PDB file of C-alpha atoms in Angstrom:
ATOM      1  CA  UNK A   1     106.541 111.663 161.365  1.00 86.00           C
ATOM      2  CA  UNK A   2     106.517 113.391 164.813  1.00 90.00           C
ATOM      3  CA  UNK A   3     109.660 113.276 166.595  1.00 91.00           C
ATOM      4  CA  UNK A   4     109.362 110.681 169.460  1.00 96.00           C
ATOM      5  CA  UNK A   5     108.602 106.878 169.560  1.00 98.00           C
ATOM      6  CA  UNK A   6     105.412 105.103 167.580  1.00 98.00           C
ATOM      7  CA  UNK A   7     103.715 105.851 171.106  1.00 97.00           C
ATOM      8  CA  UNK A   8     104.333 109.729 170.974  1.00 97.00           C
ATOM      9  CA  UNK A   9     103.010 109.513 167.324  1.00 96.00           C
ATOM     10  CA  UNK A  10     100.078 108.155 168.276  1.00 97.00           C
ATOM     11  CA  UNK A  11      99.073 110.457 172.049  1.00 96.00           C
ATOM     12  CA  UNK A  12     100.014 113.692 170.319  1.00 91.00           C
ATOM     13  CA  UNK A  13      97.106 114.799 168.426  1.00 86.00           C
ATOM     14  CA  UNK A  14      94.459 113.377 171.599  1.00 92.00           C
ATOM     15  CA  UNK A  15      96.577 115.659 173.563  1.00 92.00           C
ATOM     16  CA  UNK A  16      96.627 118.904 171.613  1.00 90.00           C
ATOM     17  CA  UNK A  17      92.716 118.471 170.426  1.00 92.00           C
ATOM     18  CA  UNK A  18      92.370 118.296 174.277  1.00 94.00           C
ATOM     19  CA  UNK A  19      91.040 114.046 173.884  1.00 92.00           C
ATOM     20  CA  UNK A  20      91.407 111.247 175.948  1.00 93.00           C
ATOM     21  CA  UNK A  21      93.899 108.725 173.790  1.00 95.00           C
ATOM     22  CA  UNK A  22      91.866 105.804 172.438  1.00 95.00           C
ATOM     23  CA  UNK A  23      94.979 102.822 173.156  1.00 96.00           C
ATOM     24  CA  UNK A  24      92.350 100.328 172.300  1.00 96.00           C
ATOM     25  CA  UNK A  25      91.239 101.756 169.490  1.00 96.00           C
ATOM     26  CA  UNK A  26      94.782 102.649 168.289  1.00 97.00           C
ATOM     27  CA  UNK A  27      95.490  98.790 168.702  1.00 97.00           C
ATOM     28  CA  UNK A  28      92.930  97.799 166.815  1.00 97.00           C
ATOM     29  CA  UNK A  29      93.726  99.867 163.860  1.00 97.00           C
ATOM     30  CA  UNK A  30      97.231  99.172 164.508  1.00 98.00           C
ATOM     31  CA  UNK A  31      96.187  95.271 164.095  1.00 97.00           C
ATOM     32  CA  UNK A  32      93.738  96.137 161.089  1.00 97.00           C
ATOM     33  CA  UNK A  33      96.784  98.072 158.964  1.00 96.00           C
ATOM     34  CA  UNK A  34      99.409  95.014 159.435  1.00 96.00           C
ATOM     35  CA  UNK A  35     101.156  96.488 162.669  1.00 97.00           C
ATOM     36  CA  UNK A  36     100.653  94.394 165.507  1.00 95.00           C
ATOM     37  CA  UNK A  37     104.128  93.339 165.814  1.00 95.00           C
ATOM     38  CA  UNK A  38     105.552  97.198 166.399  1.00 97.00           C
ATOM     39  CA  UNK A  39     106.815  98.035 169.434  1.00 98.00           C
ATOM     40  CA  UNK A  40     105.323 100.908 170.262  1.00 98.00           C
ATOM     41  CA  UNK A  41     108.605 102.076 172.165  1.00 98.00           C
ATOM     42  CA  UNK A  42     110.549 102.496 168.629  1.00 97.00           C
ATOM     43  CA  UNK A  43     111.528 105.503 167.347  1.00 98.00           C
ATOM     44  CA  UNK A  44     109.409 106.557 164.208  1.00 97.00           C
ATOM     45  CA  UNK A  45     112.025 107.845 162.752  1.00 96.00           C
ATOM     46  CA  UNK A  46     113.385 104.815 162.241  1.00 97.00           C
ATOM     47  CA  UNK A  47     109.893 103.365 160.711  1.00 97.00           C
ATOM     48  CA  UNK A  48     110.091 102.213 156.931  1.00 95.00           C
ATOM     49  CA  UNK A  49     108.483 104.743 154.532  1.00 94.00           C
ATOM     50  CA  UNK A  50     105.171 102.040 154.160  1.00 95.00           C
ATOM     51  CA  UNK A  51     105.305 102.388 158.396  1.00 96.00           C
ATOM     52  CA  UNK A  52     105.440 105.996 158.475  1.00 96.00           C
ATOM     53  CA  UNK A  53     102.471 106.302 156.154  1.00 95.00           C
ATOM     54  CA  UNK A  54     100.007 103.466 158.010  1.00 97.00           C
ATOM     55  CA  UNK A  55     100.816 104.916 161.222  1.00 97.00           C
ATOM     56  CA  UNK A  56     100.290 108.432 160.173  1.00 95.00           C
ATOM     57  CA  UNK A  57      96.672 107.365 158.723  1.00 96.00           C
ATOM     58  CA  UNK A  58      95.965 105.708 162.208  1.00 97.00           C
ATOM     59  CA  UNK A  59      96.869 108.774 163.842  1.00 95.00           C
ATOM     60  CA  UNK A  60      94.516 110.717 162.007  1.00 93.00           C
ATOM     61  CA  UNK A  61      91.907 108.217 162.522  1.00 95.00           C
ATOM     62  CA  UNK A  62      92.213 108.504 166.166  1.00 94.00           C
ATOM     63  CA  UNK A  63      90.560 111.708 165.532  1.00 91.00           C
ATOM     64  CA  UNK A  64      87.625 110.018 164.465  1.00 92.00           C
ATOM     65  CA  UNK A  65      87.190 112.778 161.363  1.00 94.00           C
ATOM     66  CA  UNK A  66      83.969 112.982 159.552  1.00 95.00           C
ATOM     67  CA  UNK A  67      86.052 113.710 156.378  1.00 96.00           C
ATOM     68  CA  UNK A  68      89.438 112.339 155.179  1.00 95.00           C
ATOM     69  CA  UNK A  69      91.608 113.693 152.406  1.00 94.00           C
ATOM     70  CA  UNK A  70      94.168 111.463 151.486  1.00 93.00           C
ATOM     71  CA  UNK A  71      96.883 111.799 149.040  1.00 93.00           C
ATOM     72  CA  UNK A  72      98.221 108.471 147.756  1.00 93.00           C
ATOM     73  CA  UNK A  73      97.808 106.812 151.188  1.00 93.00           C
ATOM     74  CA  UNK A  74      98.530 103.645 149.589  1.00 94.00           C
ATOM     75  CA  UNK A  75     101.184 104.717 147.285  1.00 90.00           C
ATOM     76  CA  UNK A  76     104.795 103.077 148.813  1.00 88.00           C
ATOM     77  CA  UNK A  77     102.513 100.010 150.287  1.00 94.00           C
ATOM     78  CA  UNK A  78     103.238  96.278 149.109  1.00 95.00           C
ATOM     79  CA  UNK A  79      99.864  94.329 147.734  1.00 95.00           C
ATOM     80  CA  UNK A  80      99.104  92.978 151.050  1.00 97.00           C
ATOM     81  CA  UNK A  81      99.520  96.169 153.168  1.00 96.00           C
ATOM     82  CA  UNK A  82      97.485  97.859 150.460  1.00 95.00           C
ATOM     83  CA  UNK A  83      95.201  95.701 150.698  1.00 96.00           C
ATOM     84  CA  UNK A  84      94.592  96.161 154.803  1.00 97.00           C
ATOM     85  CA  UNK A  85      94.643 100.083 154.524  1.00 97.00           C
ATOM     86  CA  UNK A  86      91.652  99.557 151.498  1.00 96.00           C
ATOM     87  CA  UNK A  87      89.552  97.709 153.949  1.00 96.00           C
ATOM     88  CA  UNK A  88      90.211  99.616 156.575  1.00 97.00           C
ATOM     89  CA  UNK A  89      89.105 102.371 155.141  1.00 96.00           C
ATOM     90  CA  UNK A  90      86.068 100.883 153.322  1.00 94.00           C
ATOM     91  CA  UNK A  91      84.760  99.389 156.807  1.00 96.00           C
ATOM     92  CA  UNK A  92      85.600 103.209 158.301  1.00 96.00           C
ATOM     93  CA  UNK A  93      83.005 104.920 156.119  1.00 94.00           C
ATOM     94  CA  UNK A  94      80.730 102.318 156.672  1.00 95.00           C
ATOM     95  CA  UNK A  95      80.768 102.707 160.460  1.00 95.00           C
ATOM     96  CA  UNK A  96      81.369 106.079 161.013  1.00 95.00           C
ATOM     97  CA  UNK A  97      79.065 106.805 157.849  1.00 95.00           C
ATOM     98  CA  UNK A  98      82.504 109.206 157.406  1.00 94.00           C
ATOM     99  CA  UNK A  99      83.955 109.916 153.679  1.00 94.00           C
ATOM    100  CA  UNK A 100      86.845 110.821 151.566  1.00 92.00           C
ATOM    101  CA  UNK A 101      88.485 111.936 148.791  1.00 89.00           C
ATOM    102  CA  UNK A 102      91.222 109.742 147.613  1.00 87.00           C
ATOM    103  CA  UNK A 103      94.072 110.943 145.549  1.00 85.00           C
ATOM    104  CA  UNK A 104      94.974 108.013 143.281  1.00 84.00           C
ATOM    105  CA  UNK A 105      96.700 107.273 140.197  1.00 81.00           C
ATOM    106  CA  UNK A 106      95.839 103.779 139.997  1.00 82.00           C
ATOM    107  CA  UNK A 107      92.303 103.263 138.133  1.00 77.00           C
ATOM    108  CA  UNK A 108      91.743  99.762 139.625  1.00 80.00           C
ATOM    109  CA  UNK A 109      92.189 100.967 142.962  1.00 85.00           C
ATOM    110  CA  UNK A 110      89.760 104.437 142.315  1.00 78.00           C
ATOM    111  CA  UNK A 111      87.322 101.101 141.129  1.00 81.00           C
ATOM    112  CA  UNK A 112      87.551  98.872 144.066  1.00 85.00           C
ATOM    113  CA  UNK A 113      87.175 101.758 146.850  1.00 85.00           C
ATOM    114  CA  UNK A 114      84.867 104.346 145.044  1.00 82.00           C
ATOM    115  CA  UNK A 115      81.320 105.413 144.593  1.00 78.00           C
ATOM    116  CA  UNK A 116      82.022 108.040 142.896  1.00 74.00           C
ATOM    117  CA  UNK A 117      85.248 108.938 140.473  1.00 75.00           C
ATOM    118  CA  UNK A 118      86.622 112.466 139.063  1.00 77.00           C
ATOM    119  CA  UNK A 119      89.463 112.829 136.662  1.00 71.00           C
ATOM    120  CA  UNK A 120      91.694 115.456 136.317  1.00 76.00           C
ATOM    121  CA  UNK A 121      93.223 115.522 132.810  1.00 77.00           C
ATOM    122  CA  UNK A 122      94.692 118.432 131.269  1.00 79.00           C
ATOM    123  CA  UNK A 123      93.564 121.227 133.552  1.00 81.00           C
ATOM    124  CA  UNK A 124      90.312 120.027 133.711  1.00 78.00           C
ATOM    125  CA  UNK A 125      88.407 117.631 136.381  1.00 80.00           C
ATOM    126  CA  UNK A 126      85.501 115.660 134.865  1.00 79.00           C
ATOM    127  CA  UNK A 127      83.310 112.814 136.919  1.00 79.00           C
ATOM    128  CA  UNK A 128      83.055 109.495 135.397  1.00 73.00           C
ATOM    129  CA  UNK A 129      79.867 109.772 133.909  1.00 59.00           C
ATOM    130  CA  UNK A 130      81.131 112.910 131.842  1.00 49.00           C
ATOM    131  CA  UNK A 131      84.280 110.839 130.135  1.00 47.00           C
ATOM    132  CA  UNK A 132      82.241 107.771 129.172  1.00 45.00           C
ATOM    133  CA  UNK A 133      79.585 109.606 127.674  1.00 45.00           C
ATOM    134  CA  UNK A 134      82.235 111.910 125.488  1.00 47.00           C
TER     135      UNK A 134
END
């Protein structure tokens, strides 16, 4: 996290890319990822490590990105919360026409939220199509 409250977390990148901050926006994807009830005023340093990562995925989303790279972005997330951050994301590419790649080590999660799925096994990254076929 950035130092500073949930607030701070969420203004700082507008301000350095030189962009208005979205608060509506950042509400709304603040209500989609099961955070409505944060007070924005809170130190995010004090955010639990589920917190930290939602909020840091709404923060680059506020960026509206074309492309997103994410890393386990669902990895210390209950059922539920994982849930919210899948759709999310799923309704993000769909309006924005946006994409990502999506770090994951749990195959029924690569299912639900891919068109597409690479493996990387022994030093070597095959697509889908490639393993069922060997």
């Amino acid at each position: 996290m950035l130092p500073g409250t949930v607030k701070d977390n969420l203004q700082l990148p507008s301000l350095l890319h030189g962009r208005n901050f979205q608060q509506q926006k950042a509400e709304q994807l603040m209500n989609q990822c099961g955070l409505h009830h944060m007070d924005w005023l809170t130190s995010a340093e004090s955010l639990s490590g589920g917190e930290k990562q939602r909020l840091a995925l709404i923060r680059g989303l506020l960026l509206e990105p074309k492309v997103l790279l994410l890393d386990e972005v669902t990895g210390s997330l209950d059922t539920h919360n994982r849930n919210l951050v899948e759709s999310l994301l799923l309704q993000w590419v769909e309006e924005t026409n946006g994409s990502f790649i999506w770090i994951s080590h749990d195959p029924d999660q690569v299912k639900r939220v891919s068109s597409e799925q690479w493996y990387f096994s022994q030093h070597q990254v095959t697509s889908c199509q490639e393993q069922s076929s060997s």
